[in-house]
PDB file of C-alpha atoms in Angstrom:
ATOM      1  CA  MET A  32      34.571  33.021  19.439  1.00  0.00           C
ATOM      2  CA  GLY A  33      34.155  34.365  15.724  1.00  0.00           C
ATOM      3  CA  TYR A  34      34.408  32.870  12.954  1.00  0.00           C
ATOM      4  CA  TRP A  35      38.092  32.042  12.367  1.00  0.00           C
ATOM      5  CA  ARG A  36      38.431  30.438  16.136  1.00  0.00           C
ATOM      6  CA  THR A  37      35.102  28.284  15.202  1.00  0.00           C
ATOM      7  CA  ARG A  38      36.913  27.416  11.995  1.00  0.00           C
ATOM      8  CA  VAL A  39      39.868  26.162  13.797  1.00  0.00           C
ATOM      9  CA  LEU A  40      38.645  24.369  16.315  1.00  0.00           C
ATOM     10  CA  GLY A  41      35.167  23.374  14.693  1.00  0.00           C
ATOM     11  CA  TYR A  42      34.081  22.065  11.785  1.00  0.00           C
ATOM     12  CA  SER A  43      37.156  22.222   9.614  1.00  0.00           C
ATOM     13  CA  GLN A  44      39.584  21.326  12.532  1.00  0.00           C
ATOM     14  CA  GLN A  45      42.763  20.298  10.659  1.00  0.00           C
ATOM     15  CA  ASN A  46      43.609  16.529  11.756  1.00  0.00           C
ATOM     16  CA  ILE A  47      47.316  16.008  13.032  1.00  0.00           C
ATOM     17  CA  ILE A  48      49.182  13.120  14.507  1.00  0.00           C
ATOM     18  CA  VAL A  49      51.695  14.322  17.063  1.00  0.00           C
ATOM     19  CA  ASP A  50      54.565  12.463  17.873  1.00  0.00           C
ATOM     20  CA  ASN A  51      56.749  11.970  21.536  1.00  0.00           C
ATOM     21  CA  ILE A  52      53.972  13.250  24.059  1.00  0.00           C
ATOM     22  CA  LEU A  53      54.826  11.987  27.344  1.00  0.00           C
ATOM     23  CA  THR A  54      58.480  10.538  28.619  1.00  0.00           C
ATOM     24  CA  GLU A  55      58.640   7.323  29.832  1.00  0.00           C
ATOM     25  CA  GLN A  56      58.739   8.583  33.535  1.00  0.00           C
ATOM     26  CA  GLU A  57      55.272  10.978  32.643  1.00  0.00           C
ATOM     27  CA  ILE A  58      53.625   7.568  31.170  1.00  0.00           C
ATOM     28  CA  GLN A  59      54.695   5.734  34.680  1.00  0.00           C
ATOM     29  CA  ASP A  60      53.359   8.720  36.350  1.00  0.00           C
ATOM     30  CA  VAL A  61      50.040   8.426  34.544  1.00  0.00           C
ATOM     31  CA  TYR A  62      49.669   4.872  35.380  1.00  0.00           C
ATOM     32  CA  ASN A  63      50.461   5.686  39.128  1.00  0.00           C
ATOM     33  CA  HIS A  64      47.937   7.830  39.463  1.00  0.00           C
ATOM     34  CA  ILE A  65      45.104   5.681  37.429  1.00  0.00           C
ATOM     35  CA  ASP A  66      46.240   2.583  39.808  1.00  0.00           C
ATOM     36  CA  SER A  67      45.401   4.957  42.960  1.00  0.00           C
ATOM     37  CA  THR A  68      41.943   6.184  41.383  1.00  0.00           C
ATOM     38  CA  PRO A  69      39.366   5.220  43.815  1.00  0.00           C
ATOM     39  CA  GLU A  70      36.763   2.459  42.780  1.00  0.00           C
ATOM     40  CA  GLU A  71      33.993   5.242  43.032  1.00  0.00           C
ATOM     41  CA  ARG A  72      35.680   7.141  40.160  1.00  0.00           C
ATOM     42  CA  ARG A  73      35.817   4.470  37.944  1.00  0.00           C
ATOM     43  CA  GLU A  74      33.262   3.712  35.335  1.00  0.00           C
ATOM     44  CA  LEU A  75      32.421   1.096  32.841  1.00  0.00           C
ATOM     45  CA  VAL A  76      31.016   3.059  29.852  1.00  0.00           C
ATOM     46  CA  ARG A  77      29.140   0.413  28.204  1.00  0.00           C
ATOM     47  CA  LEU A  78      28.011   2.499  25.376  1.00  0.00           C
ATOM     48  CA  PHE A  79      31.320   3.282  24.571  1.00  0.00           C
ATOM     49  CA  SER A  80      33.046  -0.132  25.310  1.00  0.00           C
ATOM     50  CA  HIS A  81      35.569   1.283  27.814  1.00  0.00           C
ATOM     51  CA  LYS A  82      36.106   2.123  31.722  1.00  0.00           C
ATOM     52  CA  ALA A  83      37.200   5.378  32.425  1.00  0.00           C
ATOM     53  CA  TYR A  84      39.080   6.800  35.176  1.00  0.00           C
ATOM     54  CA  HIS A  85      37.998  10.526  36.179  1.00  0.00           C
ATOM     55  CA  GLY A  86      40.323  12.789  37.807  1.00  0.00           C
ATOM     56  CA  TRP A  87      42.827  15.265  37.038  1.00  0.00           C
ATOM     57  CA  MET A  88      46.646  13.985  35.958  1.00  0.00           C
ATOM     58  CA  PRO A  89      49.712  15.133  37.381  1.00  0.00           C
ATOM     59  CA  GLN A  90      50.555  18.373  36.593  1.00  0.00           C
ATOM     60  CA  ASN A  91      54.036  17.370  34.520  1.00  0.00           C
ATOM     61  CA  VAL A  92      51.674  15.208  32.393  1.00  0.00           C
ATOM     62  CA  ILE A  93      49.102  18.087  31.930  1.00  0.00           C
ATOM     63  CA  ASP A  94      51.872  20.521  30.736  1.00  0.00           C
ATOM     64  CA  SER A  95      53.617  18.258  28.263  1.00  0.00           C
ATOM     65  CA  ILE A  96      49.902  17.413  26.887  1.00  0.00           C
ATOM     66  CA  THR A  97      49.001  21.099  26.813  1.00  0.00           C
ATOM     67  CA  ARG A  98      52.745  22.056  24.918  1.00  0.00           C
ATOM     68  CA  ALA A  99      51.640  19.227  22.414  1.00  0.00           C
ATOM     69  CA  ALA A 100      47.904  20.251  21.326  1.00  0.00           C
ATOM     70  CA  GLN A 101      49.201  24.054  21.649  1.00  0.00           C
ATOM     71  CA  SER A 102      51.842  22.854  18.795  1.00  0.00           C
ATOM     72  CA  THR A 103      48.909  22.442  16.420  1.00  0.00           C
ATOM     73  CA  THR A 104      47.392  25.456  16.464  1.00  0.00           C
ATOM     74  CA  ASP A 105      47.901  29.441  16.740  1.00  0.00           C
ATOM     75  CA  VAL A 106      44.908  29.685  19.025  1.00  0.00           C
ATOM     76  CA  PRO A 107      45.925  30.170  22.565  1.00  0.00           C
ATOM     77  CA  LEU A 108      44.367  26.823  24.360  1.00  0.00           C
ATOM     78  CA  VAL A 109      42.965  25.974  27.662  1.00  0.00           C
ATOM     79  CA  LEU A 110      42.794  22.413  28.732  1.00  0.00           C
ATOM     80  CA  ARG A 111      39.175  21.991  30.266  1.00  0.00           C
ATOM     81  CA  GLU A 112      38.653  18.083  30.775  1.00  0.00           C
ATOM     82  CA  ILE A 113      40.763  15.370  30.865  1.00  0.00           C
ATOM     83  CA  SER A 114      40.332  11.350  31.517  1.00  0.00           C
ATOM     84  CA  PHE A 115      41.966   8.045  30.932  1.00  0.00           C
ATOM     85  CA  ALA A 116      40.214   5.540  29.343  1.00  0.00           C
ATOM     86  CA  ARG A 117      41.037   1.327  28.791  1.00  0.00           C
ATOM     87  CA  TYR A 118      39.410  -0.521  25.648  1.00  0.00           C
ATOM     88  CA  GLU A 119      39.328  -4.055  26.092  1.00  0.00           C
ATOM     89  CA  LYS A 120      36.811  -6.995  26.899  1.00  0.00           C
ATOM     90  CA  TYR A 121      35.092  -6.796  29.966  1.00  0.00           C
ATOM     91  CA  GLU A 122      32.041  -8.554  29.821  1.00  0.00           C
ATOM     92  CA  GLU A 123      30.652 -11.748  27.493  1.00  0.00           C
ATOM     93  CA  GLY A 124      28.320 -10.227  25.059  1.00  0.00           C
ATOM     94  CA  LEU A 125      29.642  -6.519  25.314  1.00  0.00           C
ATOM     95  CA  PRO A 126      31.600  -5.887  22.082  1.00  0.00           C
ATOM     96  CA  VAL A 127      34.342  -3.712  21.898  1.00  0.00           C
ATOM     97  CA  GLN A 128      33.398  -0.772  19.401  1.00  0.00           C
ATOM     98  CA  LEU A 129      33.366   2.999  18.977  1.00  0.00           C
ATOM     99  CA  ILE A 130      29.981   3.958  17.131  1.00  0.00           C
ATOM    100  CA  PRO A 131      29.960   7.170  15.148  1.00  0.00           C
ATOM    101  CA  HIS A 132      28.963  10.157  17.479  1.00  0.00           C
ATOM    102  CA  SER A 133      29.968  13.752  18.466  1.00  0.00           C
ATOM    103  CA  ASP A 134      30.960  14.907  22.219  1.00  0.00           C
ATOM    104  CA  GLU A 135      27.421  16.742  22.486  1.00  0.00           C
ATOM    105  CA  THR A 136      28.237  16.813  26.249  1.00  0.00           C
ATOM    106  CA  PHE A 137      30.108  20.225  25.745  1.00  0.00           C
ATOM    107  CA  ARG A 138      28.441  23.401  24.291  1.00  0.00           C
ATOM    108  CA  GLU A 139      31.278  25.012  22.897  1.00  0.00           C
ATOM    109  CA  HIS A 140      33.599  24.447  20.562  1.00  0.00           C
ATOM    110  CA  ARG A 141      36.300  21.721  21.615  1.00  0.00           C
ATOM    111  CA  LEU A 142      39.657  20.757  20.366  1.00  0.00           C
ATOM    112  CA  THR A 143      40.099  17.265  21.339  1.00  0.00           C
ATOM    113  CA  PHE A 144      43.593  15.598  21.819  1.00  0.00           C
ATOM    114  CA  ASP A 145      42.919  11.678  21.889  1.00  0.00           C
ATOM    115  CA  VAL A 146      46.298  10.066  23.166  1.00  0.00           C
ATOM    116  CA  GLN A 147      47.231   6.705  22.982  1.00  0.00           C
ATOM    117  CA  LEU A 148      49.225   5.780  25.668  1.00  0.00           C
ATOM    118  CA  ARG A 149      49.998   2.122  25.372  1.00  0.00           C
ATOM    119  CA  SER A 150      48.240  -0.606  23.690  1.00  0.00           C
ATOM    120  CA  ASN A 151      49.146  -3.898  22.048  1.00  0.00           C
ATOM    121  CA  ARG A 152      46.815  -4.107  18.919  1.00  0.00           C
ATOM    122  CA  ASP A 153      45.909  -1.407  16.422  1.00  0.00           C
ATOM    123  CA  TRP A 154      42.660   0.215  16.336  1.00  0.00           C
ATOM    124  CA  ALA A 155      41.969   3.156  13.856  1.00  0.00           C
ATOM    125  CA  ILE A 156      40.197   6.470  14.653  1.00  0.00           C
ATOM    126  CA  VAL A 157      38.201   7.667  11.821  1.00  0.00           C
ATOM    127  CA  VAL A 158      37.091  11.223  11.566  1.00  0.00           C
ATOM    128  CA  GLU A 159      34.427  11.945   9.101  1.00  0.00           C
ATOM    129  CA  GLY A 160      35.437   8.864   7.219  1.00  0.00           C
ATOM    130  CA  LYS A 161      39.414   9.431   7.381  1.00  0.00           C
ATOM    131  CA  SER A 162      41.136   6.762   9.107  1.00  0.00           C
ATOM    132  CA  PHE A 163      43.876   7.453  11.692  1.00  0.00           C
ATOM    133  CA  THR A 164      46.115   4.670  13.196  1.00  0.00           C
ATOM    134  CA  LEU A 165      48.116   5.788  16.121  1.00  0.00           C
ATOM    135  CA  LYS A 166      50.935   4.479  17.653  1.00  0.00           C
ATOM    136  CA  ASP A 167      52.010   4.573  21.604  1.00  0.00           C
ATOM    137  CA  ASN A 168      52.580   7.593  22.668  1.00  0.00           C
ATOM    138  CA  GLN A 169      51.320   9.479  19.677  1.00  0.00           C
ATOM    139  CA  ALA A 170      47.712  11.845  19.655  1.00  0.00           C
ATOM    140  CA  LEU A 171      45.317  13.104  17.270  1.00  0.00           C
ATOM    141  CA  THR A 172      43.796  16.097  16.942  1.00  0.00           C
ATOM    142  CA  PHE A 173      40.112  16.719  15.725  1.00  0.00           C
ATOM    143  CA  SER A 174      36.835  18.559  16.808  1.00  0.00           C
ATOM    144  CA  GLY A 175      34.743  16.148  18.907  1.00  0.00           C
ATOM    145  CA  THR A 176      32.093  18.723  19.204  1.00  0.00           C
ATOM    146  CA  SER A 177      31.956  19.375  15.548  1.00  0.00           C
ATOM    147  CA  GLN A 178      33.508  16.226  13.790  1.00  0.00           C
ATOM    148  CA  ILE A 179      31.701  12.875  13.718  1.00  0.00           C
ATOM    149  CA  HIS A 180      34.160  10.424  14.833  1.00  0.00           C
ATOM    150  CA  TRP A 181      34.494   6.506  15.648  1.00  0.00           C
ATOM    151  CA  ARG A 182      36.761   3.367  15.866  1.00  0.00           C
ATOM    152  CA  GLU A 183      37.010   0.935  12.635  1.00  0.00           C
ATOM    153  CA  LYS A 184      35.020  -2.283  13.472  1.00  0.00           C
ATOM    154  CA  THR A 185      36.942  -4.910  14.953  1.00  0.00           C
ATOM    155  CA  GLU A 186      36.936  -7.645  17.687  1.00  0.00           C
ATOM    156  CA  PHE A 187      39.029  -7.741  20.404  1.00  0.00           C
ATOM    157  CA  LYS A 188      40.631 -10.924  21.579  1.00  0.00           C
ATOM    158  CA  ASP A 189      40.901 -11.651  25.451  1.00  0.00           C
ATOM    159  CA  GLY A 190      43.906  -9.631  26.424  1.00  0.00           C
ATOM    160  CA  ASP A 191      43.826  -6.814  23.781  1.00  0.00           C
ATOM    161  CA  PHE A 192      43.922  -3.725  25.021  1.00  0.00           C
ATOM    162  CA  VAL A 193      44.112  -0.063  23.831  1.00  0.00           C
ATOM    163  CA  ASP A 194      44.936   2.810  26.875  1.00  0.00           C
ATOM    164  CA  MET A 195      43.693   6.574  25.828  1.00  0.00           C
ATOM    165  CA  ILE A 196      43.974   9.543  27.311  1.00  0.00           C
ATOM    166  CA  PHE A 197      41.218  12.108  26.223  1.00  0.00           C
ATOM    167  CA  ALA A 198      41.942  15.950  26.717  1.00  0.00           C
ATOM    168  CA  HIS A 199      39.614  18.441  25.652  1.00  0.00           C
ATOM    169  CA  PHE A 200      40.705  22.213  24.968  1.00  0.00           C
ATOM    170  CA  SER A 201      38.971  25.124  24.436  1.00  0.00           C
ATOM    171  CA  ALA A 202      40.254  28.433  23.207  1.00  0.00           C
ATOM    172  CA  GLN A 203      41.281  30.859  25.718  1.00  0.00           C
ATOM    173  CA  ASP A 204      38.529  33.344  24.972  1.00  0.00           C
ATOM    174  CA  TYR A 205      35.961  30.870  24.471  1.00  0.00           C
ATOM    175  CA  ILE A 206      32.145  32.079  24.815  1.00  0.00           C
ATOM    176  CA  PRO A 207      30.277  29.735  27.062  1.00  0.00           C
ATOM    177  CA  TYR A 208      27.421  28.237  25.427  1.00  0.00           C
ATOM    178  CA  GLU A 209      28.521  29.536  21.952  1.00  0.00           C
ATOM    179  CA  LEU A 210      27.279  26.385  19.890  1.00  0.00           C
ATOM    180  CA  GLY A 211      23.953  27.185  21.347  1.00  0.00           C
ATOM    181  CA  VAL A 212      23.389  30.716  19.455  1.00  0.00           C
ATOM    182  CA  ARG A 213      20.487  30.471  16.843  1.00  0.00           C
ATOM    183  CA  SER A 214      18.317  33.536  15.632  1.00  0.00           C
ATOM    184  CA  ASP A 215      15.111  31.482  15.497  1.00  0.00           C
ATOM    185  CA  SER A 216      13.807  31.885  19.089  1.00  0.00           C
ATOM    186  CA  SER A 217      11.007  29.167  17.880  1.00  0.00           C
ATOM    187  CA  LEU A 218      13.473  26.380  19.180  1.00  0.00           C
ATOM    188  CA  PRO A 219      15.795  25.748  21.855  1.00  0.00           C
ATOM    189  CA  PRO A 220      18.924  27.621  22.095  1.00  0.00           C
ATOM    190  CA  GLU A 221      21.004  24.854  21.261  1.00  0.00           C
ATOM    191  CA  SER A 222      19.289  23.363  18.521  1.00  0.00           C
ATOM    192  CA  GLU A 223      21.149  25.004  15.366  1.00  0.00           C
ATOM    193  CA  HIS A 224      24.403  23.387  16.124  1.00  0.00           C
ATOM    194  CA  ASP A 225      22.478  19.928  17.545  1.00  0.00           C
ATOM    195  CA  ILE A 226      20.160  19.387  14.406  1.00  0.00           C
ATOM    196  CA  LEU A 227      23.465  19.524  12.013  1.00  0.00           C
ATOM    197  CA  MET A 228      25.595  17.470  14.025  1.00  0.00           C
ATOM    198  CA  SER A 229      22.872  14.758  14.253  1.00  0.00           C
ATOM    199  CA  ASP A 230      22.023  15.115  10.692  1.00  0.00           C
ATOM    200  CA  LYS A 231      25.953  14.449  10.010  1.00  0.00           C
ATOM    201  CA  GLN A 232      25.721  11.696  12.629  1.00  0.00           C
ATOM    202  CA  LYS A 233      23.123  10.046  10.749  1.00  0.00           C
ATOM    203  CA  ASP A 234      24.784   9.926   7.767  1.00  0.00           C
ATOM    204  CA  TRP A 235      27.913   8.598   8.856  1.00  0.00           C
ATOM    205  CA  GLU A 236      25.982   5.955  10.836  1.00  0.00           C
ATOM    206  CA  LYS A 237      24.656   4.347   7.784  1.00  0.00           C
ATOM    207  CA  ILE A 238      27.982   4.258   5.965  1.00  0.00           C
ATOM    208  CA  TYR A 239      29.300   2.779   9.193  1.00  0.00           C
ATOM    209  CA  ASN A 240      26.422   0.033   9.540  1.00  0.00           C
ATOM    210  CA  GLU A 241      26.794  -0.903   6.083  1.00  0.00           C
ATOM    211  CA  SER A 242      30.783  -1.671   6.298  1.00  0.00           C
TER     212      SER A 242
END
């Protein structure tokens, strides 16, 4: 991918709030799509306190989100993954929280585009110590693969909710498994990046736990 691509989509990803991502019709199209999602494609992700709806979005929604994300960088982007999630109280004893983490599932740098669709409360996203509070139909850019991120500690009341779309982009000319490149053959291919992110996550977890 090269240093410039890595810098823009990776460790030094600029964090930008973008307004007016979708039209009212497109927002309704998302909810119609979510309402028709089969139960087997809905998942309560207890670790991250949300219900995920797995499935591609309507094409008009994809196009608008892609245009909005592309407006934040000169690097040509391609949407690789997208999903809908609702944060709310699902079970007694299951706190609504998002602890410091990176998106380690992906093996190449990602530009993450978090769209807040609808909500009835504020809940700030924190990217390596800097807080961003989204309003409905706004999105935040960061690199989920290279920037540790979380949500501020809070307490959800019954009826509180935050609906999100998580869109993950790579550079158009991305190199698969780029994050796994390492000169030391005594370690697994992914170690260099993963060790760095693990160390960063531990540092931010300590700050989070002491807050």
